[in-house]
Tab-separated table of C-alpha atoms and ligand atoms in Angstrom:
chain	number	residue	atom	x	y	z
F	26	MET	CA	35.152	-2.158	-35.726
F	27	SER	CA	36.547	0.058	-32.991
F	28	SER	CA	38.544	-1.511	-30.144
F	29	SER	CA	37.474	-0.927	-26.570
F	30	ALA	CA	40.468	1.437	-26.180
F	31	GLU	CA	39.007	3.673	-28.939
F	32	ARG	CA	35.451	3.633	-27.607
F	33	PRO	CA	34.518	6.805	-25.729
F	34	GLN	CA	34.432	6.300	-22.000
F	35	ARG	CA	30.920	6.245	-20.556
F	36	ARG	CA	29.426	5.923	-17.146
F	37	LEU	CA	28.393	2.573	-15.659
F	38	THR	CA	24.651	1.942	-15.547
F	39	THR	CA	22.382	0.623	-12.823
F	40	LEU	CA	22.035	-2.635	-14.812
F	41	GLU	CA	25.811	-3.022	-14.847
F	42	LEU	CA	25.849	-2.714	-11.047
F	43	ILE	CA	23.290	-5.518	-10.819
F	44	ALA	CA	25.399	-7.598	-13.227
F	45	MET	CA	28.399	-7.075	-10.928
F	46	LYS	CA	26.458	-8.729	-8.094
F	47	GLU	CA	25.542	-11.615	-10.399
F	48	ARG	CA	29.240	-12.116	-11.276
F	49	GLY	CA	30.267	-11.852	-7.616
F	50	GLU	CA	32.288	-8.709	-8.345
F	51	ARG	CA	32.463	-6.319	-5.364
F	52	ILE	CA	31.245	-2.748	-5.894
F	53	ALA	CA	33.318	0.200	-4.637
F	54	VAL	CA	31.299	3.319	-3.814
F	55	LEU	CA	32.439	6.641	-2.324
F	56	THR	CA	30.736	9.940	-1.700
F	57	ALA	CA	31.910	13.141	-3.380
F	58	TYR	CA	30.618	16.681	-3.268
F	59	ASP	CA	32.772	18.754	-5.637
F	60	PHE	CA	34.322	18.690	-9.109
F	61	LEU	CA	38.001	18.135	-8.236
F	62	MET	CA	37.504	15.347	-5.712
F	63	ALA	CA	34.907	13.636	-7.911
F	64	GLY	CA	37.414	13.612	-10.792
F	65	LEU	CA	40.094	12.007	-8.593
F	66	VAL	CA	37.719	9.400	-7.230
F	67	ASP	CA	36.537	8.554	-10.750
F	68	ASP	CA	40.133	8.277	-12.070
F	69	ALA	CA	40.977	5.935	-9.193
F	70	GLY	CA	38.324	3.485	-10.379
F	71	VAL	CA	35.381	3.794	-8.031
F	72	ASP	CA	32.255	2.201	-9.574
F	73	CYS	CA	29.656	4.563	-8.186
F	74	VAL	CA	29.783	8.050	-6.679
F	75	LEU	CA	27.121	9.128	-4.229
F	76	VAL	CA	26.471	12.808	-3.640
F	77	GLY	CA	25.353	12.111	-0.093
F	78	ASP	CA	23.323	14.420	2.082
F	79	SER	CA	26.203	13.762	4.503
F	80	LEU	CA	27.387	16.999	2.895
F	81	GLY	CA	25.258	18.654	5.600
F	82	GLN	CA	27.897	17.543	8.104
F	83	VAL	CA	31.148	17.234	6.148
F	84	VAL	CA	30.746	20.260	3.861
F	85	ALA	CA	28.377	22.600	5.701
F	86	GLY	CA	29.264	21.770	9.322
F	87	GLU	CA	25.674	20.978	10.392
F	88	ASP	CA	25.171	18.355	13.078
F	89	SER	CA	22.776	16.223	10.999
F	90	THR	CA	21.533	15.787	7.430
F	91	LEU	CA	18.141	17.294	8.252
F	92	PRO	CA	18.859	20.927	7.207
F	93	VAL	CA	20.111	19.935	3.725
F	94	THR	CA	18.004	21.368	0.897
F	95	LEU	CA	17.195	20.205	-2.622
F	96	GLU	CA	19.001	23.261	-4.034
F	97	GLN	CA	22.188	22.333	-2.154
F	98	MET	CA	22.019	18.758	-3.471
F	99	ILE	CA	21.525	19.963	-7.037
F	100	TYR	CA	24.427	22.438	-6.748
F	101	HIS	CA	26.842	19.740	-5.557
F	102	ALA	CA	25.488	17.054	-7.897
F	103	ARG	CA	26.061	19.324	-10.917
F	104	ALA	CA	29.681	19.866	-9.905
F	105	VAL	CA	30.254	16.135	-9.382
F	106	GLY	CA	28.402	15.260	-12.583
F	107	ARG	CA	30.774	17.420	-14.651
F	108	ALA	CA	33.732	15.363	-13.397
F	109	LEU	CA	32.548	11.763	-13.734
F	110	LYS	CA	33.550	9.750	-16.799
F	111	ARG	CA	33.006	6.149	-15.642
F	112	ALA	CA	31.327	6.023	-12.239
F	113	LEU	CA	27.557	5.800	-11.893
F	114	LEU	CA	26.255	9.014	-10.291
F	115	VAL	CA	23.650	8.688	-7.524
F	116	VAL	CA	22.257	11.645	-5.572
F	117	ASP	CA	20.657	11.577	-2.119
F	118	MET	CA	17.190	13.057	-1.879
F	119	PRO	CA	17.125	15.291	1.215
F	120	PHE	CA	14.662	15.185	4.096
F	121	LEU	CA	11.049	16.065	3.173
F	122	THR	CA	11.610	16.042	-0.591
F	123	TYR	CA	10.026	12.585	-1.030
F	124	GLN	CA	8.113	11.834	2.192
F	125	ILE	CA	5.073	14.072	1.655
F	126	SER	CA	3.568	12.610	-1.515
F	127	ALA	CA	4.555	10.462	-4.482
F	128	GLU	CA	3.823	13.401	-6.815
F	129	GLU	CA	6.266	15.658	-4.966
F	130	ALA	CA	8.811	12.849	-4.905
F	131	ILE	CA	8.607	12.333	-8.685
F	132	ARG	CA	8.894	16.087	-9.291
F	133	ASN	CA	11.882	16.493	-6.956
F	134	CYS	CA	13.730	13.336	-8.070
F	135	GLY	CA	13.129	14.317	-11.697
F	136	ARG	CA	14.530	17.785	-11.037
F	137	VAL	CA	17.709	16.288	-9.625
F	138	LEU	CA	18.209	14.105	-12.698
F	139	GLN	CA	17.416	16.942	-15.129
F	140	ALA	CA	19.583	19.516	-13.393
F	141	SER	CA	22.621	17.407	-12.533
F	142	GLY	CA	22.960	14.626	-15.067
F	143	ALA	CA	22.716	12.082	-12.233
F	144	GLN	CA	21.555	8.609	-13.224
F	145	ALA	CA	19.756	7.699	-9.994
F	146	VAL	CA	18.577	8.974	-6.637
F	147	LYS	CA	18.757	7.482	-3.145
F	148	LEU	CA	15.798	7.469	-0.755
F	149	GLU	CA	15.863	6.365	2.889
F	150	GLY	CA	13.490	3.910	4.557
F	151	GLY	CA	11.592	0.755	3.705
F	152	HIS	CA	8.101	0.890	5.216
F	153	GLU	CA	5.029	0.672	2.963
F	154	ASP	CA	4.682	4.423	2.305
F	155	VAL	CA	8.282	4.855	1.165
F	156	ALA	CA	8.134	1.668	-0.917
F	157	SER	CA	4.993	2.779	-2.739
F	158	THR	CA	6.604	6.176	-3.450
F	159	ILE	CA	9.699	4.397	-4.749
F	160	ARG	CA	7.486	2.294	-7.052
F	161	ARG	CA	5.989	5.499	-8.498
F	162	VAL	CA	9.410	7.153	-8.906
F	163	VAL	CA	10.824	4.059	-10.630
F	164	ASP	CA	7.724	3.853	-12.872
F	165	ALA	CA	8.414	7.463	-13.876
F	166	GLY	CA	11.771	6.265	-15.226
F	167	ILE	CA	14.000	7.280	-12.326
F	168	PRO	CA	16.266	4.575	-10.858
F	169	VAL	CA	16.246	4.426	-7.050
F	170	MET	CA	18.850	3.199	-4.580
F	171	GLY	CA	17.254	2.309	-1.224
F	172	HIS	CA	18.805	2.868	2.213
F	173	LEU	CA	18.030	0.768	5.312
F	174	GLY	CA	19.365	0.321	8.838
F	175	LEU	CA	20.672	3.551	10.288
F	176	THR	CA	18.802	6.029	8.114
F	177	PRO	CA	20.268	9.387	9.217
F	178	GLN	CA	17.192	11.424	8.247
F	179	SER	CA	15.313	9.464	10.968
F	180	VAL	CA	18.007	9.967	13.608
F	181	HIS	CA	15.555	11.419	16.132
F	182	ARG	CA	13.110	8.531	15.728
F	183	LEU	CA	15.947	6.006	15.978
F	184	GLY	CA	17.192	7.711	19.135
F	185	GLY	CA	20.685	8.448	17.833
F	186	TYR	CA	23.303	7.207	15.374
F	187	ARG	CA	23.403	3.554	16.374
F	188	LEU	CA	23.607	-0.038	15.192
F	189	VAL	CA	20.214	-1.244	13.931
F	190	GLY	CA	18.924	-4.828	13.868
F	191	ARG	CA	20.369	-6.537	16.939
F	192	ARG	CA	16.896	-7.092	18.364
F	193	LYS	CA	14.849	-9.834	16.652
F	194	GLU	CA	11.904	-7.557	15.948
F	195	GLU	CA	14.183	-4.943	14.337
F	196	SER	CA	16.081	-7.515	12.256
F	197	GLU	CA	12.850	-9.094	10.978
F	198	ARG	CA	11.506	-5.675	10.032
F	199	LEU	CA	14.716	-4.880	8.223
F	200	ARG	CA	14.621	-8.094	6.177
F	201	ALA	CA	10.991	-7.432	5.232
F	202	ASP	CA	11.880	-3.847	4.266
F	203	ALA	CA	14.710	-5.070	2.026
F	204	ARG	CA	12.374	-7.457	0.197
F	205	ARG	CA	9.821	-4.648	-0.145
F	206	LEU	CA	12.414	-2.285	-1.618
F	207	GLU	CA	13.487	-4.943	-4.108
F	208	GLU	CA	9.836	-5.467	-5.129
F	209	ALA	CA	9.355	-1.697	-5.409
F	210	GLY	CA	12.100	-1.661	-8.042
F	211	CYS	CA	15.221	-0.423	-6.222
F	212	PHE	CA	18.320	-1.288	-8.231
F	213	SER	CA	20.476	-1.384	-5.104
F	214	ILE	CA	20.162	-0.958	-1.319
F	215	VAL	CA	22.551	0.751	1.115
F	216	LEU	CA	22.758	-1.097	4.463
F	217	GLU	CA	24.074	1.214	7.168
F	218	MET	CA	25.202	0.098	10.653
F	219	LEU	CA	23.883	-3.469	10.782
F	220	PRO	CA	25.359	-6.530	12.478
F	221	LYS	CA	27.384	-8.307	9.783
F	222	GLY	CA	25.334	-11.531	9.984
F	223	LEU	CA	22.102	-9.676	9.273
F	224	ALA	CA	23.676	-7.708	6.400
F	225	GLY	CA	24.919	-11.016	4.916
F	226	GLU	CA	21.439	-12.558	5.176
F	227	VAL	CA	19.808	-9.572	3.491
F	228	THR	CA	22.490	-9.651	0.776
F	229	ARG	CA	21.720	-13.297	0.015
F	230	GLU	CA	17.956	-12.728	0.115
F	231	VAL	CA	17.724	-9.915	-2.443
F	232	SER	CA	18.753	-10.039	-6.091
F	233	VAL	CA	19.946	-6.415	-6.206
F	234	PRO	CA	23.334	-5.334	-4.837
F	235	THR	CA	23.622	-4.304	-1.195
F	236	ILE	CA	26.160	-1.583	-0.430
F	237	GLY	CA	27.339	-1.647	3.172
F	238	ILE	CA	28.630	1.022	5.527
F	239	GLY	CA	29.329	-0.354	8.984
F	240	ALA	CA	27.590	-3.561	7.854
F	241	GLY	CA	30.505	-5.986	7.536
F	242	PRO	CA	32.190	-7.791	4.647
F	243	ASP	CA	29.280	-9.794	3.218
F	244	CYS	CA	27.568	-6.946	1.364
F	245	ASP	CA	27.965	-6.791	-2.418
F	246	GLY	CA	29.786	-3.479	-2.142
F	247	GLN	CA	31.014	-0.892	0.335
F	248	VAL	CA	30.544	2.851	0.633
F	249	LEU	CA	32.442	5.351	2.767
F	250	VAL	CA	32.137	9.099	3.188
F	251	LEU	CA	35.133	10.537	1.333
F	252	PRO	CA	36.428	13.061	3.913
F	253	ASP	CA	36.150	10.345	6.600
F	254	MET	CA	38.233	7.757	4.703
F	255	LEU	CA	40.784	10.386	3.666
F	256	GLY	CA	41.338	11.365	7.292
F	257	LEU	CA	39.971	14.888	6.893
F	258	ASN	CA	37.163	14.492	9.429
F	259	GLU	CA	39.254	13.991	12.553
F	260	GLY	CA	36.360	14.215	15.001
F	261	PHE	CA	34.611	11.167	13.484
F	262	SER	CA	36.099	7.754	14.216
F	263	PRO	CA	33.502	4.960	14.436
F	264	GLY	CA	34.753	1.377	14.606
F	265	PHE	CA	33.858	0.541	10.991
F	266	LEU	CA	35.879	3.414	9.518
F	267	LYS	CA	39.251	2.754	7.938
F	268	ARG	CA	41.346	5.850	7.231
F	269	TYR	CA	43.266	5.374	3.994
F	270	ALA	CA	45.161	8.661	4.342
F	271	ASP	CA	45.837	11.372	6.909
F	272	LEU	CA	44.964	14.416	4.826
F	273	ALA	CA	44.192	16.579	7.858
F	274	ALA	CA	47.868	16.385	8.874
F	275	THR	CA	48.998	16.935	5.272
F	276	VAL	CA	46.818	20.043	4.932
F	277	ARG	CA	47.950	21.471	8.270
F	278	GLU	CA	51.577	20.909	7.379
F	279	ALA	CA	51.261	22.465	3.907
F	280	VAL	CA	49.295	25.475	5.134
F	281	GLY	CA	51.650	25.958	8.083
F	282	GLU	CA	54.605	26.021	5.705
F	283	TYR	CA	52.848	28.509	3.429
F	284	VAL	CA	52.091	30.814	6.368
F	285	ARG	CA	55.716	30.643	7.540
F	286	GLU	CA	57.081	31.355	4.029
F	287	VAL	CA	54.743	34.322	3.540
F	288	LYS	CA	55.694	35.789	6.924
F	289	ASP	CA	59.426	35.246	6.215
F	290	GLY	CA	59.182	36.728	2.713
F	291	GLU	CA	60.257	33.400	1.135
F	292	TYR	CA	57.129	33.047	-0.976
F	293	PRO	CA	56.759	34.161	-3.728
F	294	GLY	CA	60.334	33.523	-4.891
F	295	PRO	CA	61.761	34.719	-8.219
F	296	GLU	CA	60.417	31.579	-9.963
F	297	HIS	CA	56.866	32.524	-8.918
F	298	SER	CA	57.122	36.176	-10.072
F	299	TYR	CA	56.701	37.828	-13.488
F	300	GLU	CA	59.137	40.336	-15.106
R	417	KIV	O1	24.754	10.695	2.911
R	417	KIV	C1	25.593	9.807	2.729
R	417	KIV	O2	26.788	10.050	2.534
R	417	KIV	C2	25.127	8.432	2.758
R	417	KIV	C3	26.160	7.340	2.815
R	417	KIV	C4	26.767	7.271	4.146
R	417	KIV	C5	25.600	6.031	2.386
R	417	KIV	O3	23.961	8.192	2.753
């Protein structure tokens, strides 16, 4: 019998994420958009990598996720998929790829899985139409992560990037949406920008893991956008964000030194040149 050290490494599954909630083990999720960063994040032990449509902002410089296309998501998901050995790979479905009909949603979600090797997709929203589409996508064999609270694809309806669920009516709707997503078959639900009490209540009410961003400590897991937590996205500093590094300064310093050495004729030195 082979020991676990000899067994080939394989990615975590959606069922293993649910089992983590049952054991009370917190789930660490980060976004990634390219091969090199995804490999580093995977090596460092993250449980799940999300190719978020936040790439619209942090990779492409758009001011929202709305312009992101299915082709862009597939391109980035393929790159990330080639790097991951252990982390579960989830890919965001962009705006208008799942809202029009369940048939289109199944076709588009299926394309993402086929083309990228992702194990699941993430869809935003929890009202009846989205939930019934999610049911159809799950029935087609495609695991779905839900996303409630601040759903960035609905930024114009929400009236901005803001905390959701302070008002009673909004918090009741959110709890009903979470139960609906669980019934529709979501294996996990992202809770974005909720008061921590509400996020804790939802977490206790559903059997699938909740993954919080700006939703306090009582979620089953946390997700952050990688360039934000690495300190690369200097213009973005909401209260919930913790910067674990200051890579913007590191990059500026390294590039500044390179520029100076090139101008001074210091680089390339003899050790960087061929005879
Ligand atoms: O697009 C994204 O990166 C996301 C996370 C913030 C959850 O949806």
